[in-house]
PDB file of C-alpha atoms and ligand atoms in Angstrom:
ATOM      1  CA  UNK Z   1     -18.494  19.477  28.872  1.00 62.00           C
ATOM      2  CA  UNK Z   2     -20.350  18.948  26.008  1.00 77.00           C
ATOM      3  CA  UNK Z   3     -23.798  18.954  26.080  1.00 83.00           C
ATOM      4  CA  UNK Z   4     -25.119  15.494  24.196  1.00 93.00           C
ATOM      5  CA  UNK Z   5     -28.994  15.761  23.875  1.00 94.00           C
ATOM      6  CA  UNK Z   6     -30.200  11.963  23.824  1.00 97.00           C
ATOM      7  CA  UNK Z   7     -31.250  10.630  19.950  1.00 98.00           C
ATOM      8  CA  UNK Z   8     -33.447   8.281  19.021  1.00 98.00           C
ATOM      9  CA  UNK Z   9     -33.429   5.289  16.621  1.00 98.00           C
ATOM     10  CA  UNK Z  10     -36.203   3.624  15.323  1.00 98.00           C
ATOM     11  CA  UNK Z  11     -34.248   0.459  13.036  1.00 98.00           C
ATOM     12  CA  UNK Z  12     -38.065  -0.669  10.737  1.00 98.00           C
ATOM     13  CA  UNK Z  13     -34.946  -3.191   9.167  1.00 98.00           C
ATOM     14  CA  UNK Z  14     -37.209  -5.319   6.023  1.00 98.00           C
ATOM     15  CA  UNK Z  15     -39.745  -4.757   7.570  1.00 98.00           C
ATOM     16  CA  UNK Z  16     -43.998  -1.845   6.857  1.00 96.00           C
ATOM     17  CA  UNK Z  17     -45.346  -0.925   4.057  1.00 96.00           C
ATOM     18  CA  UNK Z  18     -47.402   1.854   2.471  1.00 96.00           C
ATOM     19  CA  UNK Z  19     -49.894   1.157   6.081  1.00 96.00           C
ATOM     20  CA  UNK Z  20     -47.182   1.221   8.256  1.00 97.00           C
ATOM     21  CA  UNK Z  21     -46.521   4.970   7.383  1.00 98.00           C
ATOM     22  CA  UNK Z  22     -48.820   5.949   9.292  1.00 98.00           C
ATOM     23  CA  UNK Z  23     -46.007   4.655  12.390  1.00 98.00           C
ATOM     24  CA  UNK Z  24     -44.091   7.741  11.629  1.00 98.00           C
ATOM     25  CA  UNK Z  25     -46.723  10.252  11.291  1.00 97.00           C
ATOM     26  CA  UNK Z  26     -48.103   8.808  14.854  1.00 97.00           C
ATOM     27  CA  UNK Z  27     -44.867   9.488  16.695  1.00 97.00           C
ATOM     28  CA  UNK Z  28     -44.105  12.972  14.590  1.00 97.00           C
ATOM     29  CA  UNK Z  29     -47.143  13.733  16.663  1.00 95.00           C
ATOM     30  CA  UNK Z  30     -45.922  12.269  19.916  1.00 93.00           C
ATOM     31  CA  UNK Z  31     -42.225  14.222  19.438  1.00 93.00           C
ATOM     32  CA  UNK Z  32     -43.874  17.082  18.359  1.00 89.00           C
ATOM     33  CA  UNK Z  33     -43.798  17.234  22.665  1.00 85.00           C
ATOM     34  CA  UNK Z  34     -40.928  15.069  23.467  1.00 82.00           C
ATOM     35  CA  UNK Z  35     -38.858  18.283  22.781  1.00 84.00           C
ATOM     36  CA  UNK Z  36     -35.756  16.844  25.128  1.00 88.00           C
ATOM     37  CA  UNK Z  37     -34.486  13.915  22.241  1.00 95.00           C
ATOM     38  CA  UNK Z  38     -34.140  14.002  18.911  1.00 97.00           C
ATOM     39  CA  UNK Z  39     -35.980  10.633  17.105  1.00 98.00           C
ATOM     40  CA  UNK Z  40     -35.224   9.502  14.058  1.00 98.00           C
ATOM     41  CA  UNK Z  41     -36.960   6.769  12.150  1.00 98.00           C
ATOM     42  CA  UNK Z  42     -35.374   4.440   9.508  1.00 98.00           C
ATOM     43  CA  UNK Z  43     -37.091   2.903   6.717  1.00 98.00           C
ATOM     44  CA  UNK Z  44     -37.018   0.277   4.110  1.00 98.00           C
ATOM     45  CA  UNK Z  45     -35.984   2.906   1.031  1.00 98.00           C
ATOM     46  CA  UNK Z  46     -39.093   1.612  -0.711  1.00 97.00           C
ATOM     47  CA  UNK Z  47     -40.887   4.208   2.279  1.00 98.00           C
ATOM     48  CA  UNK Z  48     -37.973   6.718   2.723  1.00 97.00           C
ATOM     49  CA  UNK Z  49     -39.694   9.928   0.864  1.00 97.00           C
ATOM     50  CA  UNK Z  50     -43.417   9.927   1.537  1.00 98.00           C
ATOM     51  CA  UNK Z  51     -42.228   9.068   5.487  1.00 98.00           C
ATOM     52  CA  UNK Z  52     -40.446  12.497   5.048  1.00 98.00           C
ATOM     53  CA  UNK Z  53     -43.745  13.960   4.047  1.00 97.00           C
ATOM     54  CA  UNK Z  54     -45.013  12.116   6.718  1.00 97.00           C
ATOM     55  CA  UNK Z  55     -42.600  12.771   9.003  1.00 97.00           C
ATOM     56  CA  UNK Z  56     -43.290  16.825   8.771  1.00 95.00           C
ATOM     57  CA  UNK Z  57     -39.535  17.145  10.513  1.00 95.00           C
ATOM     58  CA  UNK Z  58     -40.691  16.335  13.511  1.00 96.00           C
ATOM     59  CA  UNK Z  59     -38.593  13.146  12.701  1.00 97.00           C
ATOM     60  CA  UNK Z  60     -36.019  12.921  11.030  1.00 98.00           C
ATOM     61  CA  UNK Z  61     -35.971   9.957   8.433  1.00 98.00           C
ATOM     62  CA  UNK Z  62     -32.645   7.780   7.289  1.00 98.00           C
ATOM     63  CA  UNK Z  63     -31.453   4.694   5.162  1.00 98.00           C
ATOM     64  CA  UNK Z  64     -30.241   1.567   7.193  1.00 98.00           C
ATOM     65  CA  UNK Z  65     -27.263   1.517   4.165  1.00 98.00           C
ATOM     66  CA  UNK Z  66     -25.852   3.142   1.570  1.00 98.00           C
ATOM     67  CA  UNK Z  67     -22.460   2.680  -1.115  1.00 98.00           C
ATOM     68  CA  UNK Z  68     -18.938   4.689  -1.203  1.00 97.00           C
ATOM     69  CA  UNK Z  69     -20.063   5.738  -4.084  1.00 97.00           C
ATOM     70  CA  UNK Z  70     -22.203   7.990  -5.414  1.00 97.00           C
ATOM     71  CA  UNK Z  71     -22.701   6.273  -8.990  1.00 97.00           C
ATOM     72  CA  UNK Z  72     -22.535   4.071 -11.113  1.00 97.00           C
ATOM     73  CA  UNK Z  73     -22.769   0.015 -11.842  1.00 98.00           C
ATOM     74  CA  UNK Z  74     -24.473  -1.153  -9.285  1.00 98.00           C
ATOM     75  CA  UNK Z  75     -26.941  -3.015  -9.022  1.00 98.00           C
ATOM     76  CA  UNK Z  76     -29.728  -2.735  -6.030  1.00 96.00           C
ATOM     77  CA  UNK Z  77     -27.313  -0.210  -4.789  1.00 98.00           C
ATOM     78  CA  UNK Z  78     -28.936   3.054  -2.757  1.00 98.00           C
ATOM     79  CA  UNK Z  79     -25.751   6.360  -2.637  1.00 98.00           C
ATOM     80  CA  UNK Z  80     -25.793   8.945   0.562  1.00 98.00           C
ATOM     81  CA  UNK Z  81     -26.701  11.271  -1.996  1.00 97.00           C
ATOM     82  CA  UNK Z  82     -29.599   9.975  -3.120  1.00 98.00           C
ATOM     83  CA  UNK Z  83     -30.922   9.708   0.381  1.00 98.00           C
ATOM     84  CA  UNK Z  84     -30.155  13.444   0.177  1.00 97.00           C
ATOM     85  CA  UNK Z  85     -32.109  13.994  -2.248  1.00 97.00           C
ATOM     86  CA  UNK Z  86     -34.805  12.334  -1.046  1.00 97.00           C
ATOM     87  CA  UNK Z  87     -34.785  14.102   2.196  1.00 98.00           C
ATOM     88  CA  UNK Z  88     -33.581  11.232   4.461  1.00 98.00           C
ATOM     89  CA  UNK Z  89     -30.801  13.120   7.549  1.00 98.00           C
ATOM     90  CA  UNK Z  90     -29.408  10.244   8.300  1.00 98.00           C
ATOM     91  CA  UNK Z  91     -28.183   6.460   7.786  1.00 98.00           C
ATOM     92  CA  UNK Z  92     -27.120   3.222   9.509  1.00 98.00           C
ATOM     93  CA  UNK Z  93     -23.827   1.316   8.780  1.00 98.00           C
ATOM     94  CA  UNK Z  94     -22.459  -1.494   9.941  1.00 98.00           C
ATOM     95  CA  UNK Z  95     -25.225  -2.636  10.715  1.00 98.00           C
ATOM     96  CA  UNK Z  96     -24.146  -6.097  12.853  1.00 97.00           C
ATOM     97  CA  UNK Z  97     -27.238  -7.804  10.136  1.00 98.00           C
ATOM     98  CA  UNK Z  98     -25.388  -6.470   6.870  1.00 98.00           C
ATOM     99  CA  UNK Z  99     -21.940  -7.359   8.392  1.00 97.00           C
ATOM    100  CA  UNK Z 100     -23.152 -11.370   9.018  1.00 96.00           C
ATOM    101  CA  UNK Z 101     -25.503 -11.428   5.787  1.00 97.00           C
ATOM    102  CA  UNK Z 102     -23.211  -9.801   3.254  1.00 96.00           C
ATOM    103  CA  UNK Z 103     -19.495  -9.564   4.731  1.00 97.00           C
ATOM    104  CA  UNK Z 104     -19.412  -5.818   5.222  1.00 98.00           C
ATOM    105  CA  UNK Z 105     -15.933  -5.749   6.910  1.00 98.00           C
ATOM    106  CA  UNK Z 106     -14.738  -3.017   9.170  1.00 98.00           C
ATOM    107  CA  UNK Z 107     -12.540  -0.462   5.926  1.00 98.00           C
ATOM    108  CA  UNK Z 108     -15.852  -1.313   4.030  1.00 98.00           C
ATOM    109  CA  UNK Z 109     -17.840   0.415   6.758  1.00 98.00           C
ATOM    110  CA  UNK Z 110     -15.567   3.448   7.058  1.00 98.00           C
ATOM    111  CA  UNK Z 111     -15.939   3.832   2.941  1.00 98.00           C
ATOM    112  CA  UNK Z 112     -19.752   4.801   3.725  1.00 98.00           C
ATOM    113  CA  UNK Z 113     -19.376   6.401   6.457  1.00 98.00           C
ATOM    114  CA  UNK Z 114     -17.147   8.960   5.191  1.00 98.00           C
ATOM    115  CA  UNK Z 115     -19.769   9.300   2.098  1.00 98.00           C
ATOM    116  CA  UNK Z 116     -21.968  10.299   4.370  1.00 98.00           C
ATOM    117  CA  UNK Z 117     -20.669  12.510   6.125  1.00 98.00           C
ATOM    118  CA  UNK Z 118     -19.022  13.991   3.646  1.00 97.00           C
ATOM    119  CA  UNK Z 119     -22.975  14.460   2.167  1.00 97.00           C
ATOM    120  CA  UNK Z 120     -23.951  16.394   6.052  1.00 97.00           C
ATOM    121  CA  UNK Z 121     -25.918  12.965   6.949  1.00 98.00           C
ATOM    122  CA  UNK Z 122     -25.206  11.326  10.667  1.00 98.00           C
ATOM    123  CA  UNK Z 123     -23.951   8.178   9.278  1.00 98.00           C
ATOM    124  CA  UNK Z 124     -24.090   5.614  12.506  1.00 98.00           C
ATOM    125  CA  UNK Z 125     -22.201   3.586  13.516  1.00 98.00           C
ATOM    126  CA  UNK Z 126     -23.021   0.875  15.049  1.00 98.00           C
ATOM    127  CA  UNK Z 127     -20.063  -1.329  16.725  1.00 98.00           C
ATOM    128  CA  UNK Z 128     -20.685  -4.873  19.121  1.00 98.00           C
ATOM    129  CA  UNK Z 129     -19.504  -8.235  19.909  1.00 97.00           C
ATOM    130  CA  UNK Z 130     -20.982 -11.929  19.319  1.00 96.00           C
ATOM    131  CA  UNK Z 131     -21.800 -14.127  21.854  1.00 95.00           C
ATOM    132  CA  UNK Z 132     -18.212 -15.986  21.796  1.00 96.00           C
ATOM    133  CA  UNK Z 133     -16.404 -12.712  21.759  1.00 96.00           C
ATOM    134  CA  UNK Z 134     -18.467 -11.514  24.758  1.00 94.00           C
ATOM    135  CA  UNK Z 135     -17.846 -15.373  27.229  1.00 94.00           C
ATOM    136  CA  UNK Z 136     -14.455 -15.453  26.136  1.00 96.00           C
ATOM    137  CA  UNK Z 137     -13.919 -11.806  27.434  1.00 94.00           C
ATOM    138  CA  UNK Z 138     -12.780 -10.124  24.445  1.00 95.00           C
ATOM    139  CA  UNK Z 139     -15.949  -7.560  23.647  1.00 95.00           C
ATOM    140  CA  UNK Z 140     -13.889  -4.707  24.443  1.00 94.00           C
ATOM    141  CA  UNK Z 141     -11.072  -5.441  22.419  1.00 95.00           C
ATOM    142  CA  UNK Z 142     -13.668  -6.333  19.872  1.00 96.00           C
ATOM    143  CA  UNK Z 143     -15.386  -3.113  19.576  1.00 97.00           C
ATOM    144  CA  UNK Z 144     -12.453  -1.033  20.162  1.00 96.00           C
ATOM    145  CA  UNK Z 145     -10.440  -3.485  16.751  1.00 97.00           C
ATOM    146  CA  UNK Z 146     -14.046  -2.368  14.875  1.00 98.00           C
ATOM    147  CA  UNK Z 147     -13.762   1.061  15.951  1.00 98.00           C
ATOM    148  CA  UNK Z 148     -10.314   1.181  14.486  1.00 97.00           C
ATOM    149  CA  UNK Z 149     -11.387   0.887  11.099  1.00 98.00           C
ATOM    150  CA  UNK Z 150     -14.919   1.292  11.016  1.00 98.00           C
ATOM    151  CA  UNK Z 151     -14.042   6.041  11.811  1.00 98.00           C
ATOM    152  CA  UNK Z 152     -13.197   8.130   9.404  1.00 97.00           C
ATOM    153  CA  UNK Z 153      -9.744   9.937  10.813  1.00 94.00           C
ATOM    154  CA  UNK Z 154      -9.644  12.845  12.492  1.00 95.00           C
ATOM    155  CA  UNK Z 155     -11.064  16.025  10.881  1.00 94.00           C
ATOM    156  CA  UNK Z 156     -13.923  13.951   8.813  1.00 94.00           C
ATOM    157  CA  UNK Z 157     -16.177  13.029  12.016  1.00 94.00           C
ATOM    158  CA  UNK Z 158     -18.909  15.495  10.395  1.00 94.00           C
ATOM    159  CA  UNK Z 159     -22.085  14.404  12.277  1.00 95.00           C
ATOM    160  CA  UNK Z 160     -20.377  10.651  13.254  1.00 98.00           C
ATOM    161  CA  UNK Z 161     -23.022   9.011  15.279  1.00 98.00           C
ATOM    162  CA  UNK Z 162     -21.880   5.153  17.039  1.00 98.00           C
ATOM    163  CA  UNK Z 163     -23.813   2.420  17.773  1.00 98.00           C
ATOM    164  CA  UNK Z 164     -23.425  -0.307  20.117  1.00 98.00           C
ATOM    165  CA  UNK Z 165     -25.228  -3.315  19.881  1.00 97.00           C
ATOM    166  CA  UNK Z 166     -24.429  -6.490  21.303  1.00 97.00           C
ATOM    167  CA  UNK Z 167     -25.073  -8.654  19.077  1.00 96.00           C
ATOM    168  CA  UNK Z 168     -26.384 -11.705  21.540  1.00 94.00           C
ATOM    169  CA  UNK Z 169     -29.183  -8.930  22.703  1.00 93.00           C
ATOM    170  CA  UNK Z 170     -30.762  -7.805  18.619  1.00 94.00           C
ATOM    171  CA  UNK Z 171     -34.231  -8.705  18.275  1.00 92.00           C
ATOM    172  CA  UNK Z 172     -33.437 -11.165  21.894  1.00 94.00           C
ATOM    173  CA  UNK Z 173     -35.034  -9.494  24.279  1.00 90.00           C
ATOM    174  CA  UNK Z 174     -32.054  -9.519  26.263  1.00 90.00           C
ATOM    175  CA  UNK Z 175     -29.848  -6.604  26.980  1.00 88.00           C
ATOM    176  CA  UNK Z 176     -27.155  -5.834  28.616  1.00 88.00           C
ATOM    177  CA  UNK Z 177     -26.985  -4.571  31.893  1.00 91.00           C
ATOM    178  CA  UNK Z 178     -26.425  -1.350  33.034  1.00 94.00           C
ATOM    179  CA  UNK Z 179     -22.758  -2.002  34.334  1.00 94.00           C
ATOM    180  CA  UNK Z 180     -21.981  -3.410  30.932  1.00 93.00           C
ATOM    181  CA  UNK Z 181     -23.571  -0.264  29.023  1.00 96.00           C
ATOM    182  CA  UNK Z 182     -21.524   1.196  31.691  1.00 97.00           C
ATOM    183  CA  UNK Z 183     -18.181   0.079  30.401  1.00 96.00           C
ATOM    184  CA  UNK Z 184     -18.396  -0.352  27.095  1.00 97.00           C
ATOM    185  CA  UNK Z 185     -19.779   2.946  26.309  1.00 98.00           C
ATOM    186  CA  UNK Z 186     -16.855   4.757  28.675  1.00 97.00           C
ATOM    187  CA  UNK Z 187     -14.047   2.396  26.576  1.00 97.00           C
ATOM    188  CA  UNK Z 188     -15.948   4.064  23.451  1.00 98.00           C
ATOM    189  CA  UNK Z 189     -15.712   7.168  24.772  1.00 98.00           C
ATOM    190  CA  UNK Z 190     -12.195   7.306  25.541  1.00 97.00           C
ATOM    191  CA  UNK Z 191     -11.986   5.713  21.898  1.00 97.00           C
ATOM    192  CA  UNK Z 192     -13.493   9.018  20.807  1.00 98.00           C
ATOM    193  CA  UNK Z 193     -11.658  11.358  22.659  1.00 97.00           C
ATOM    194  CA  UNK Z 194      -8.023  10.061  22.132  1.00 97.00           C
ATOM    195  CA  UNK Z 195      -9.306   9.447  18.405  1.00 97.00           C
ATOM    196  CA  UNK Z 196     -10.343  13.245  17.970  1.00 97.00           C
ATOM    197  CA  UNK Z 197     -10.130  15.934  20.660  1.00 96.00           C
ATOM    198  CA  UNK Z 198     -12.612  17.032  21.810  1.00 95.00           C
ATOM    199  CA  UNK Z 199     -15.154  17.265  19.644  1.00 95.00           C
ATOM    200  CA  UNK Z 200     -14.713  13.165  20.446  1.00 97.00           C
ATOM    201  CA  UNK Z 201     -16.535  14.226  23.392  1.00 97.00           C
ATOM    202  CA  UNK Z 202     -19.791  15.614  21.330  1.00 96.00           C
ATOM    203  CA  UNK Z 203     -20.463  12.697  18.900  1.00 98.00           C
ATOM    204  CA  UNK Z 204     -23.021  10.737  20.447  1.00 98.00           C
ATOM    205  CA  UNK Z 205     -23.204   6.391  21.053  1.00 98.00           C
ATOM    206  CA  UNK Z 206     -26.563   5.099  21.280  1.00 98.00           C
ATOM    207  CA  UNK Z 207     -27.283   1.580  22.998  1.00 98.00           C
ATOM    208  CA  UNK Z 208     -28.771  -1.266  20.761  1.00 97.00           C
ATOM    209  CA  UNK Z 209     -30.102  -4.744  21.197  1.00 96.00           C
ATOM    210  CA  UNK Z 210     -33.337  -5.341  22.309  1.00 95.00           C
ATOM    211  CA  UNK Z 211     -34.188  -1.545  24.294  1.00 97.00           C
ATOM    212  CA  UNK Z 212     -38.483  -1.110  25.177  1.00 97.00           C
ATOM    213  CA  UNK Z 213     -40.675   0.568  27.020  1.00 96.00           C
ATOM    214  CA  UNK Z 214     -39.341  -0.888  30.530  1.00 96.00           C
ATOM    215  CA  UNK Z 215     -35.320  -0.963  30.543  1.00 96.00           C
ATOM    216  CA  UNK Z 216     -35.344   2.234  28.466  1.00 97.00           C
ATOM    217  CA  UNK Z 217     -34.968   4.952  31.796  1.00 97.00           C
ATOM    218  CA  UNK Z 218     -32.363   2.884  33.523  1.00 96.00           C
ATOM    219  CA  UNK Z 219     -29.971   2.564  30.769  1.00 97.00           C
ATOM    220  CA  UNK Z 220     -30.792   6.144  29.867  1.00 97.00           C
ATOM    221  CA  UNK Z 221     -28.954   6.319  32.729  1.00 96.00           C
ATOM    222  CA  UNK Z 222     -26.029   4.999  32.059  1.00 97.00           C
ATOM    223  CA  UNK Z 223     -23.426   7.645  32.402  1.00 95.00           C
ATOM    224  CA  UNK Z 224     -22.525   7.669  28.457  1.00 97.00           C
ATOM    225  CA  UNK Z 225     -25.525   6.314  26.852  1.00 98.00           C
ATOM    226  CA  UNK Z 226     -26.808   9.173  24.119  1.00 98.00           C
ATOM    227  CA  UNK Z 227     -29.662   6.815  23.622  1.00 98.00           C
ATOM    228  CA  UNK Z 228     -30.343   4.602  21.068  1.00 98.00           C
ATOM    229  CA  UNK Z 229     -30.921   2.410  18.571  1.00 98.00           C
ATOM    230  CA  UNK Z 230     -34.427   0.357  18.451  1.00 98.00           C
ATOM    231  CA  UNK Z 231     -34.531  -2.183  16.667  1.00 98.00           C
ATOM    232  CA  UNK Z 232     -38.569  -4.357  17.721  1.00 97.00           C
ATOM    233  CA  UNK Z 233     -39.996  -2.046  19.652  1.00 98.00           C
ATOM    234  CA  UNK Z 234     -40.017   1.120  17.191  1.00 98.00           C
ATOM    235  CA  UNK Z 235     -42.353  -1.035  14.403  1.00 98.00           C
ATOM    236  CA  UNK Z 236     -45.257   1.213  16.342  1.00 98.00           C
ATOM    237  CA  UNK Z 237     -46.144   4.299  17.470  1.00 98.00           C
ATOM    238  CA  UNK Z 238     -47.505   2.649  20.651  1.00 98.00           C
ATOM    239  CA  UNK Z 239     -44.453   1.100  21.478  1.00 98.00           C
ATOM    240  CA  UNK Z 240     -41.820   3.313  19.896  1.00 98.00           C
ATOM    241  CA  UNK Z 241     -43.212   6.783  21.998  1.00 97.00           C
ATOM    242  CA  UNK Z 242     -42.778   6.096  25.549  1.00 97.00           C
ATOM    243  CA  UNK Z 243     -38.587   4.758  24.399  1.00 97.00           C
ATOM    244  CA  UNK Z 244     -38.505   9.450  23.203  1.00 97.00           C
ATOM    245  CA  UNK Z 245     -40.414  10.462  26.356  1.00 96.00           C
ATOM    246  CA  UNK Z 246     -37.372   7.724  28.722  1.00 96.00           C
ATOM    247  CA  UNK Z 247     -35.527   9.862  27.112  1.00 96.00           C
ATOM    248  CA  UNK Z 248     -36.418  13.427  26.270  1.00 94.00           C
ATOM    249  CA  UNK Z 249     -36.713  13.067  30.324  1.00 90.00           C
ATOM    250  CA  UNK Z 250     -34.220  11.070  31.280  1.00 88.00           C
TER     251      UNK Z 250
HETATM  252  P1  LIG A   1     -34.149  -4.929  18.969  1.00 65.68           P
HETATM  253  O1  LIG A   1     -32.961  -4.611  17.428  1.00 65.68           O
HETATM  254  O2  LIG A   1     -34.474  -4.332  18.862  1.00 65.68           O
HETATM  255  O3  LIG A   1     -34.636  -5.540  17.829  1.00 65.68           O
HETATM  256  O4  LIG A   1     -32.972  -6.210  18.990  1.00 65.68           O
HETATM  257  C1  LIG A   1     -31.730  -3.622  17.336  1.00 65.68           C
HETATM  258  C2  LIG A   1     -31.284  -3.001  16.419  1.00 65.68           C
HETATM  259  O5  LIG A   1     -30.553  -4.164  15.456  1.00 65.68           O
HETATM  260  O6  LIG A   1     -30.704  -1.972  15.357  1.00 65.68           O
END
């Protein structure tokens, strides 16, 4: 039986300037007293190095994406090697907004995850169904297809994390019910055990989609929910810290 410490990751998306670095410092201060959970923030690339300094080692700082290559003619991209050098400890790959806006496919997401893991970063691979897929009763099938195509081969899992984020719950104020989350997370766990054997039991599975201080404790009580990927409610320490505390006490 693996003990999985809860991991709470803030995804700032394309939000936050220099003034927002004070929020990183405030979350870091709170994380000092919440040793039961691991805390991370993924700010825009422009703030990454400064955020590492303000986090003081109490909050891990990560990227929101990386390229599959180390360097070269890829205008506008940032590599896992660069993230690592800037002090990042993790990176989100395959977020549904990138899958939709940048047309990222499962195999592209897999290449990015593999490169990030090779650099010793935690790679948070995002999966999740659309509203239409859910209504058609195809949520589990969709997620299992994304896992099959987006995860590395056995032996390459390193510091892999999976985030289940139903697209219809992101930024909408709607969350999946604990029963729905339980069903999908246990199916994800079975896929991870099938693919990676025993080490599939230590991979954390985060829930994402309108997590806030009001619903966090209920979600963290669901088996196989090992933390959260938080968008809107991660932008201020006032909203993010109660989620971290709910995880630390769950
Ligand atoms: P949300 O975003 O918490 O604002 O719904 C979650 C995410 O997209 O990671």
